[in-house]
């Protein structure tokens, strides 16, 4: 009986080595023939992570099939222990599940700018239980110097905003309060020209900010986003002699503060140079 037990262990161990070698070879072939051909570094990293976890799940499943036969009593005991651990360590398990969701779905990577609930910052490290963020300021968008540790469990129950995904552009608004005595046809054209000139200059060397790039990355997105500026007029409710000139445009979130500063500077120069535009007093 003793020899039969050890023979079974040796056979299972040998089967484990063969299984591990086979999965490793398949993973290596996928890396050589598929993953290395992906151009985007982020997509390449996501594919590596997903392939690794698929390989791990398959390996665990096969190990269970190899080793569990003949040890059903041990499996029963492990099941009872696992149930007790789930009850006593619910938060830890939720954090671990959140980590699996982050890595499997590729929700964000290190150095991405993200927001979960009221927490916003650049991802410093993705841990098994916590995500560390460099906190950003609401005023200028720079790093405050503080590091926030967020439980991974928040990922499974809260929406996540990833500001760093290159195919995502956010709508921004710039509002000028002007007098109702302006030539609004001229004013709208002037504002539109200023905004488009600033955007063109700012994104001169960035191919991601182009209609061709949007069409390549996401055909549906390209039909819904116009990279130029749109200008509309809205009367001020408490004073009809004053009008809000609302300018809408798209840019990447990390550039929003810098672009608004340039727009403000360009508007002030234009108003100072051309006396026909009258601001509200």
JSON list of C-alpha atoms in Angstrom, two decimals, residues 55-238:
[
{"chain": "A", "resi": 55, "resn": "UNK", "atom": "CA", "xyz": [-1.77, 29.58, -18.95]},
{"chain": "A", "resi": 56, "resn": "UNK", "atom": "CA", "xyz": [-1.98, 29.66, -15.14]},
{"chain": "A", "resi": 57, "resn": "UNK", "atom": "CA", "xyz": [-5.69, 28.78, -15.13]},
{"chain": "A", "resi": 58, "resn": "UNK", "atom": "CA", "xyz": [-5.14, 25.88, -17.54]},
{"chain": "A", "resi": 59, "resn": "UNK", "atom": "CA", "xyz": [-2.19, 24.65, -15.46]},
{"chain": "A", "resi": 60, "resn": "UNK", "atom": "CA", "xyz": [-4.21, 24.78, -12.22]},
{"chain": "A", "resi": 61, "resn": "UNK", "atom": "CA", "xyz": [-7.13, 22.97, -13.85]},
{"chain": "A", "resi": 62, "resn": "UNK", "atom": "CA", "xyz": [-4.86, 20.20, -15.13]},
{"chain": "A", "resi": 63, "resn": "UNK", "atom": "CA", "xyz": [-3.10, 19.94, -11.76]},
{"chain": "A", "resi": 64, "resn": "UNK", "atom": "CA", "xyz": [-6.45, 19.49, -10.08]},
{"chain": "A", "resi": 65, "resn": "UNK", "atom": "CA", "xyz": [-7.31, 16.74, -12.55]},
{"chain": "A", "resi": 66, "resn": "UNK", "atom": "CA", "xyz": [-3.95, 15.02, -11.97]},
{"chain": "A", "resi": 67, "resn": "UNK", "atom": "CA", "xyz": [-3.62, 15.29, -8.20]},
{"chain": "A", "resi": 68, "resn": "UNK", "atom": "CA", "xyz": [-7.17, 15.35, -6.83]},
{"chain": "A", "resi": 69, "resn": "UNK", "atom": "CA", "xyz": [-7.99, 11.78, -7.94]},
{"chain": "A", "resi": 70, "resn": "UNK", "atom": "CA", "xyz": [-7.44, 9.60, -4.92]},
{"chain": "A", "resi": 71, "resn": "UNK", "atom": "CA", "xyz": [-7.37, 12.53, -2.47]},
{"chain": "A", "resi": 72, "resn": "UNK", "atom": "CA", "xyz": [-11.09, 13.34, -2.26]},
{"chain": "A", "resi": 73, "resn": "UNK", "atom": "CA", "xyz": [-11.04, 13.39, 1.54]},
{"chain": "A", "resi": 74, "resn": "UNK", "atom": "CA", "xyz": [-8.31, 16.05, 1.42]},
{"chain": "A", "resi": 75, "resn": "UNK", "atom": "CA", "xyz": [-10.37, 18.05, -1.08]},
{"chain": "A", "resi": 76, "resn": "UNK", "atom": "CA", "xyz": [-13.33, 18.03, 1.32]},
{"chain": "A", "resi": 77, "resn": "UNK", "atom": "CA", "xyz": [-11.20, 19.37, 4.15]},
{"chain": "A", "resi": 78, "resn": "UNK", "atom": "CA", "xyz": [-9.75, 22.08, 1.90]},
{"chain": "A", "resi": 79, "resn": "UNK", "atom": "CA", "xyz": [-13.28, 23.07, 0.88]},
{"chain": "A", "resi": 80, "resn": "UNK", "atom": "CA", "xyz": [-14.32, 23.60, 4.49]},
{"chain": "A", "resi": 81, "resn": "UNK", "atom": "CA", "xyz": [-11.18, 25.58, 5.24]},
{"chain": "A", "resi": 82, "resn": "UNK", "atom": "CA", "xyz": [-11.72, 27.72, 2.13]},
{"chain": "A", "resi": 83, "resn": "UNK", "atom": "CA", "xyz": [-15.29, 28.52, 3.15]},
{"chain": "A", "resi": 84, "resn": "UNK", "atom": "CA", "xyz": [-14.07, 29.68, 6.56]},
{"chain": "A", "resi": 85, "resn": "UNK", "atom": "CA", "xyz": [-11.38, 31.85, 4.96]},
{"chain": "A", "resi": 86, "resn": "UNK", "atom": "CA", "xyz": [-13.92, 33.49, 2.64]},
{"chain": "A", "resi": 87, "resn": "UNK", "atom": "CA", "xyz": [-16.07, 34.51, 5.61]},
{"chain": "A", "resi": 88, "resn": "UNK", "atom": "CA", "xyz": [-13.18, 35.90, 7.68]},
{"chain": "A", "resi": 89, "resn": "UNK", "atom": "CA", "xyz": [-11.20, 37.55, 4.85]},
{"chain": "A", "resi": 90, "resn": "UNK", "atom": "CA", "xyz": [-13.89, 38.97, 2.58]},
{"chain": "A", "resi": 91, "resn": "UNK", "atom": "CA", "xyz": [-12.12, 42.30, 1.96]},
{"chain": "A", "resi": 92, "resn": "UNK", "atom": "CA", "xyz": [-8.80, 40.64, 1.16]},
{"chain": "A", "resi": 93, "resn": "UNK", "atom": "CA", "xyz": [-10.49, 38.31, -1.31]},
{"chain": "A", "resi": 94, "resn": "UNK", "atom": "CA", "xyz": [-12.35, 41.24, -2.92]},
{"chain": "A", "resi": 95, "resn": "UNK", "atom": "CA", "xyz": [-9.04, 43.09, -3.30]},
{"chain": "A", "resi": 96, "resn": "UNK", "atom": "CA", "xyz": [-7.47, 40.03, -4.92]},
{"chain": "A", "resi": 97, "resn": "UNK", "atom": "CA", "xyz": [-10.45, 39.69, -7.28]},
{"chain": "A", "resi": 98, "resn": "UNK", "atom": "CA", "xyz": [-10.08, 43.39, -8.12]},
{"chain": "A", "resi": 99, "resn": "UNK", "atom": "CA", "xyz": [-6.42, 42.80, -8.99]},
{"chain": "A", "resi": 100, "resn": "UNK", "atom": "CA", "xyz": [-7.45, 39.96, -11.32]},
{"chain": "A", "resi": 101, "resn": "UNK", "atom": "CA", "xyz": [-9.97, 42.27, -13.01]},
{"chain": "A", "resi": 102, "resn": "UNK", "atom": "CA", "xyz": [-7.35, 45.02, -13.44]},
{"chain": "A", "resi": 103, "resn": "UNK", "atom": "CA", "xyz": [-4.74, 42.72, -14.95]},
{"chain": "A", "resi": 104, "resn": "UNK", "atom": "CA", "xyz": [-7.11, 40.57, -17.01]},
{"chain": "A", "resi": 105, "resn": "UNK", "atom": "CA", "xyz": [-9.18, 43.39, -18.48]},
{"chain": "A", "resi": 106, "resn": "UNK", "atom": "CA", "xyz": [-6.23, 45.78, -18.78]},
{"chain": "A", "resi": 107, "resn": "UNK", "atom": "CA", "xyz": [-8.22, 48.59, -17.16]},
{"chain": "A", "resi": 108, "resn": "UNK", "atom": "CA", "xyz": [-5.07, 50.62, -16.61]},
{"chain": "A", "resi": 109, "resn": "UNK", "atom": "CA", "xyz": [-1.31, 50.28, -16.48]},
{"chain": "A", "resi": 110, "resn": "UNK", "atom": "CA", "xyz": [1.47, 51.90, -14.48]},
{"chain": "A", "resi": 111, "resn": "UNK", "atom": "CA", "xyz": [1.90, 55.64, -15.26]},
{"chain": "A", "resi": 112, "resn": "UNK", "atom": "CA", "xyz": [-1.71, 55.94, -16.51]},
{"chain": "A", "resi": 113, "resn": "UNK", "atom": "CA", "xyz": [-3.74, 58.86, -15.17]},
{"chain": "A", "resi": 114, "resn": "UNK", "atom": "CA", "xyz": [-6.91, 57.41, -13.60]},
{"chain": "A", "resi": 115, "resn": "UNK", "atom": "CA", "xyz": [-9.76, 58.35, -11.29]},
{"chain": "A", "resi": 116, "resn": "UNK", "atom": "CA", "xyz": [-11.68, 56.01, -8.94]},
{"chain": "A", "resi": 117, "resn": "UNK", "atom": "CA", "xyz": [-14.36, 57.74, -6.86]},
{"chain": "A", "resi": 118, "resn": "UNK", "atom": "CA", "xyz": [-12.71, 60.95, -5.57]},
{"chain": "A", "resi": 119, "resn": "UNK", "atom": "CA", "xyz": [-9.19, 59.57, -5.96]},
{"chain": "A", "resi": 120, "resn": "UNK", "atom": "CA", "xyz": [-7.27, 60.81, -8.99]},
{"chain": "A", "resi": 121, "resn": "UNK", "atom": "CA", "xyz": [-3.62, 60.37, -9.87]},
{"chain": "A", "resi": 122, "resn": "UNK", "atom": "CA", "xyz": [-0.92, 58.61, -11.85]},
{"chain": "A", "resi": 123, "resn": "UNK", "atom": "CA", "xyz": [-0.58, 54.88, -11.21]},
{"chain": "A", "resi": 124, "resn": "UNK", "atom": "CA", "xyz": [2.66, 54.22, -9.34]},
{"chain": "A", "resi": 125, "resn": "UNK", "atom": "CA", "xyz": [2.26, 50.50, -8.71]},
{"chain": "A", "resi": 126, "resn": "UNK", "atom": "CA", "xyz": [-0.40, 47.82, -9.19]},
{"chain": "A", "resi": 127, "resn": "UNK", "atom": "CA", "xyz": [-0.19, 45.43, -6.24]},
{"chain": "A", "resi": 128, "resn": "UNK", "atom": "CA", "xyz": [-2.12, 42.26, -5.46]},
{"chain": "A", "resi": 129, "resn": "UNK", "atom": "CA", "xyz": [-4.23, 44.03, -2.82]},
{"chain": "A", "resi": 130, "resn": "UNK", "atom": "CA", "xyz": [-3.70, 47.77, -3.41]},
{"chain": "A", "resi": 131, "resn": "UNK", "atom": "CA", "xyz": [-3.07, 50.28, -6.21]},
{"chain": "A", "resi": 132, "resn": "UNK", "atom": "CA", "xyz": [-0.69, 53.12, -5.40]},
{"chain": "A", "resi": 133, "resn": "UNK", "atom": "CA", "xyz": [-1.32, 56.52, -7.03]},
{"chain": "A", "resi": 134, "resn": "UNK", "atom": "CA", "xyz": [0.67, 59.73, -7.22]},
{"chain": "A", "resi": 135, "resn": "UNK", "atom": "CA", "xyz": [-2.07, 62.20, -6.26]},
{"chain": "A", "resi": 136, "resn": "UNK", "atom": "CA", "xyz": [-2.69, 65.05, -8.70]},
{"chain": "A", "resi": 137, "resn": "UNK", "atom": "CA", "xyz": [-3.84, 68.58, -7.92]},
{"chain": "A", "resi": 138, "resn": "UNK", "atom": "CA", "xyz": [-7.23, 69.84, -9.09]},
{"chain": "A", "resi": 139, "resn": "UNK", "atom": "CA", "xyz": [-5.75, 73.27, -9.79]},
{"chain": "A", "resi": 140, "resn": "UNK", "atom": "CA", "xyz": [-2.89, 72.62, -12.19]},
{"chain": "A", "resi": 141, "resn": "UNK", "atom": "CA", "xyz": [-3.01, 68.89, -12.75]},
{"chain": "A", "resi": 142, "resn": "UNK", "atom": "CA", "xyz": [0.49, 68.40, -11.32]},
{"chain": "A", "resi": 143, "resn": "UNK", "atom": "CA", "xyz": [1.55, 65.84, -8.74]},
{"chain": "A", "resi": 144, "resn": "UNK", "atom": "CA", "xyz": [1.00, 66.96, -5.12]},
{"chain": "A", "resi": 145, "resn": "UNK", "atom": "CA", "xyz": [3.71, 64.70, -3.69]},
{"chain": "A", "resi": 146, "resn": "UNK", "atom": "CA", "xyz": [1.30, 62.47, -1.77]},
{"chain": "A", "resi": 147, "resn": "UNK", "atom": "CA", "xyz": [0.89, 58.77, -2.56]},
{"chain": "A", "resi": 148, "resn": "UNK", "atom": "CA", "xyz": [-2.57, 57.20, -2.21]},
{"chain": "A", "resi": 149, "resn": "UNK", "atom": "CA", "xyz": [-3.11, 53.48, -1.65]},
{"chain": "A", "resi": 150, "resn": "UNK", "atom": "CA", "xyz": [-6.50, 52.37, -2.98]},
{"chain": "A", "resi": 151, "resn": "UNK", "atom": "CA", "xyz": [-7.96, 48.90, -2.27]},
{"chain": "A", "resi": 152, "resn": "UNK", "atom": "CA", "xyz": [-8.35, 46.91, -5.48]},
{"chain": "A", "resi": 153, "resn": "UNK", "atom": "CA", "xyz": [-11.86, 45.95, -4.39]},
{"chain": "A", "resi": 154, "resn": "UNK", "atom": "CA", "xyz": [-13.09, 49.42, -5.41]},
{"chain": "A", "resi": 155, "resn": "UNK", "atom": "CA", "xyz": [-12.52, 48.45, -9.05]},
{"chain": "A", "resi": 156, "resn": "UNK", "atom": "CA", "xyz": [-15.30, 45.85, -9.03]},
{"chain": "A", "resi": 157, "resn": "UNK", "atom": "CA", "xyz": [-17.94, 48.21, -7.57]},
{"chain": "A", "resi": 158, "resn": "UNK", "atom": "CA", "xyz": [-17.05, 51.66, -8.94]},
{"chain": "A", "resi": 159, "resn": "UNK", "atom": "CA", "xyz": [-16.61, 53.26, -12.37]},
{"chain": "A", "resi": 160, "resn": "UNK", "atom": "CA", "xyz": [-13.03, 53.91, -13.48]},
{"chain": "A", "resi": 161, "resn": "UNK", "atom": "CA", "xyz": [-11.90, 56.82, -15.64]},
{"chain": "A", "resi": 162, "resn": "UNK", "atom": "CA", "xyz": [-8.65, 56.28, -17.53]},
{"chain": "A", "resi": 163, "resn": "UNK", "atom": "CA", "xyz": [-7.44, 59.62, -18.88]},
{"chain": "A", "resi": 164, "resn": "UNK", "atom": "CA", "xyz": [-4.30, 58.19, -20.49]},
{"chain": "A", "resi": 165, "resn": "UNK", "atom": "CA", "xyz": [-5.80, 55.92, -23.13]},
{"chain": "A", "resi": 166, "resn": "UNK", "atom": "CA", "xyz": [-4.59, 57.46, -26.37]},
{"chain": "A", "resi": 167, "resn": "UNK", "atom": "CA", "xyz": [-7.83, 56.86, -28.30]},
{"chain": "A", "resi": 168, "resn": "UNK", "atom": "CA", "xyz": [-9.88, 58.88, -25.78]},
{"chain": "A", "resi": 169, "resn": "UNK", "atom": "CA", "xyz": [-10.41, 62.59, -26.21]},
{"chain": "A", "resi": 170, "resn": "UNK", "atom": "CA", "xyz": [-12.37, 64.66, -23.71]},
{"chain": "A", "resi": 171, "resn": "UNK", "atom": "CA", "xyz": [-14.61, 67.59, -24.54]},
{"chain": "A", "resi": 172, "resn": "UNK", "atom": "CA", "xyz": [-13.53, 70.88, -22.98]},
{"chain": "A", "resi": 173, "resn": "UNK", "atom": "CA", "xyz": [-15.39, 74.17, -22.68]},
{"chain": "A", "resi": 174, "resn": "UNK", "atom": "CA", "xyz": [-14.12, 77.73, -22.67]},
{"chain": "A", "resi": 175, "resn": "UNK", "atom": "CA", "xyz": [-16.61, 80.47, -21.79]},
{"chain": "A", "resi": 176, "resn": "UNK", "atom": "CA", "xyz": [-16.29, 84.20, -22.47]},
{"chain": "A", "resi": 177, "resn": "UNK", "atom": "CA", "xyz": [-18.78, 86.71, -21.08]},
{"chain": "A", "resi": 178, "resn": "UNK", "atom": "CA", "xyz": [-19.21, 89.50, -23.64]},
{"chain": "A", "resi": 179, "resn": "UNK", "atom": "CA", "xyz": [-21.43, 92.49, -24.18]},
{"chain": "A", "resi": 180, "resn": "UNK", "atom": "CA", "xyz": [-24.62, 92.14, -26.20]},
{"chain": "A", "resi": 181, "resn": "UNK", "atom": "CA", "xyz": [-23.44, 94.94, -28.53]},
{"chain": "A", "resi": 182, "resn": "UNK", "atom": "CA", "xyz": [-20.89, 92.75, -30.36]},
{"chain": "A", "resi": 183, "resn": "UNK", "atom": "CA", "xyz": [-21.02, 91.64, -33.97]},
{"chain": "A", "resi": 184, "resn": "UNK", "atom": "CA", "xyz": [-21.61, 87.99, -33.07]},
{"chain": "A", "resi": 185, "resn": "UNK", "atom": "CA", "xyz": [-20.98, 86.56, -36.53]},
{"chain": "A", "resi": 186, "resn": "UNK", "atom": "CA", "xyz": [-17.52, 88.15, -36.49]},
{"chain": "A", "resi": 187, "resn": "UNK", "atom": "CA", "xyz": [-17.01, 87.20, -32.83]},
{"chain": "A", "resi": 188, "resn": "UNK", "atom": "CA", "xyz": [-17.86, 83.52, -33.36]},
{"chain": "A", "resi": 189, "resn": "UNK", "atom": "CA", "xyz": [-15.55, 83.25, -36.36]},
{"chain": "A", "resi": 190, "resn": "UNK", "atom": "CA", "xyz": [-12.72, 84.98, -34.47]},
{"chain": "A", "resi": 191, "resn": "UNK", "atom": "CA", "xyz": [-13.07, 82.68, -31.45]},
{"chain": "A", "resi": 192, "resn": "UNK", "atom": "CA", "xyz": [-13.25, 79.59, -33.66]},
{"chain": "A", "resi": 193, "resn": "UNK", "atom": "CA", "xyz": [-10.10, 80.61, -35.54]},
{"chain": "A", "resi": 194, "resn": "UNK", "atom": "CA", "xyz": [-8.17, 81.29, -32.31]},
{"chain": "A", "resi": 195, "resn": "UNK", "atom": "CA", "xyz": [-9.08, 77.91, -30.77]},
{"chain": "A", "resi": 196, "resn": "UNK", "atom": "CA", "xyz": [-8.26, 75.93, -33.90]},
{"chain": "A", "resi": 197, "resn": "UNK", "atom": "CA", "xyz": [-4.93, 77.74, -34.32]},
{"chain": "A", "resi": 198, "resn": "UNK", "atom": "CA", "xyz": [-3.97, 76.97, -30.71]},
{"chain": "A", "resi": 199, "resn": "UNK", "atom": "CA", "xyz": [-4.91, 73.29, -31.08]},
{"chain": "A", "resi": 200, "resn": "UNK", "atom": "CA", "xyz": [-3.05, 72.97, -34.38]},
{"chain": "A", "resi": 201, "resn": "UNK", "atom": "CA", "xyz": [0.09, 74.49, -32.90]},
{"chain": "A", "resi": 202, "resn": "UNK", "atom": "CA", "xyz": [-0.12, 72.45, -29.68]},
{"chain": "A", "resi": 203, "resn": "UNK", "atom": "CA", "xyz": [-0.60, 69.09, -31.44]},
{"chain": "A", "resi": 204, "resn": "UNK", "atom": "CA", "xyz": [1.64, 69.82, -34.40]},
{"chain": "A", "resi": 205, "resn": "UNK", "atom": "CA", "xyz": [3.88, 66.78, -33.80]},
{"chain": "A", "resi": 206, "resn": "UNK", "atom": "CA", "xyz": [1.30, 64.44, -32.23]},
{"chain": "A", "resi": 207, "resn": "UNK", "atom": "CA", "xyz": [-0.24, 62.08, -34.77]},
{"chain": "A", "resi": 208, "resn": "UNK", "atom": "CA", "xyz": [-2.80, 60.79, -32.21]},
{"chain": "A", "resi": 209, "resn": "UNK", "atom": "CA", "xyz": [-4.65, 64.10, -32.57]},
{"chain": "A", "resi": 210, "resn": "UNK", "atom": "CA", "xyz": [-5.87, 63.63, -36.12]},
{"chain": "A", "resi": 211, "resn": "UNK", "atom": "CA", "xyz": [-8.97, 62.37, -37.89]},
{"chain": "A", "resi": 212, "resn": "UNK", "atom": "CA", "xyz": [-6.96, 59.68, -39.68]},
{"chain": "A", "resi": 213, "resn": "UNK", "atom": "CA", "xyz": [-5.67, 58.29, -36.38]},
{"chain": "A", "resi": 214, "resn": "UNK", "atom": "CA", "xyz": [-9.17, 58.26, -34.86]},
{"chain": "A", "resi": 215, "resn": "UNK", "atom": "CA", "xyz": [-10.53, 56.47, -37.91]},
{"chain": "A", "resi": 216, "resn": "UNK", "atom": "CA", "xyz": [-7.76, 53.89, -37.66]},
{"chain": "A", "resi": 217, "resn": "UNK", "atom": "CA", "xyz": [-8.27, 53.27, -33.93]},
{"chain": "A", "resi": 218, "resn": "UNK", "atom": "CA", "xyz": [-12.05, 53.48, -33.72]},
{"chain": "A", "resi": 219, "resn": "UNK", "atom": "CA", "xyz": [-14.38, 54.07, -36.67]},
{"chain": "A", "resi": 220, "resn": "UNK", "atom": "CA", "xyz": [-17.42, 54.78, -34.48]},
{"chain": "A", "resi": 221, "resn": "UNK", "atom": "CA", "xyz": [-15.46, 57.27, -32.38]},
{"chain": "A", "resi": 222, "resn": "UNK", "atom": "CA", "xyz": [-14.24, 59.18, -35.43]},
{"chain": "A", "resi": 223, "resn": "UNK", "atom": "CA", "xyz": [-17.83, 59.85, -36.53]},
{"chain": "A", "resi": 224, "resn": "UNK", "atom": "CA", "xyz": [-18.76, 61.29, -33.14]},
{"chain": "A", "resi": 225, "resn": "UNK", "atom": "CA", "xyz": [-15.78, 63.56, -32.53]},
{"chain": "A", "resi": 226, "resn": "UNK", "atom": "CA", "xyz": [-14.98, 66.69, -34.51]},
{"chain": "A", "resi": 227, "resn": "UNK", "atom": "CA", "xyz": [-11.51, 67.92, -33.72]},
{"chain": "A", "resi": 228, "resn": "UNK", "atom": "CA", "xyz": [-12.32, 71.50, -34.68]},
{"chain": "A", "resi": 229, "resn": "UNK", "atom": "CA", "xyz": [-13.95, 74.06, -32.40]},
{"chain": "A", "resi": 230, "resn": "UNK", "atom": "CA", "xyz": [-17.69, 74.75, -32.16]},
{"chain": "A", "resi": 231, "resn": "UNK", "atom": "CA", "xyz": [-18.90, 78.11, -30.87]},
{"chain": "A", "resi": 232, "resn": "UNK", "atom": "CA", "xyz": [-22.39, 78.84, -29.55]},
{"chain": "A", "resi": 233, "resn": "UNK", "atom": "CA", "xyz": [-24.11, 81.76, -27.81]},
{"chain": "A", "resi": 234, "resn": "UNK", "atom": "CA", "xyz": [-26.03, 81.53, -24.55]},
{"chain": "A", "resi": 235, "resn": "UNK", "atom": "CA", "xyz": [-27.81, 84.51, -22.96]},
{"chain": "A", "resi": 236, "resn": "UNK", "atom": "CA", "xyz": [-26.94, 85.30, -19.37]},
{"chain": "A", "resi": 237, "resn": "UNK", "atom": "CA", "xyz": [-30.10, 84.58, -17.39]},
{"chain": "A", "resi": 238, "resn": "UNK", "atom": "CA", "xyz": [-29.93, 87.46, -14.94]}
]
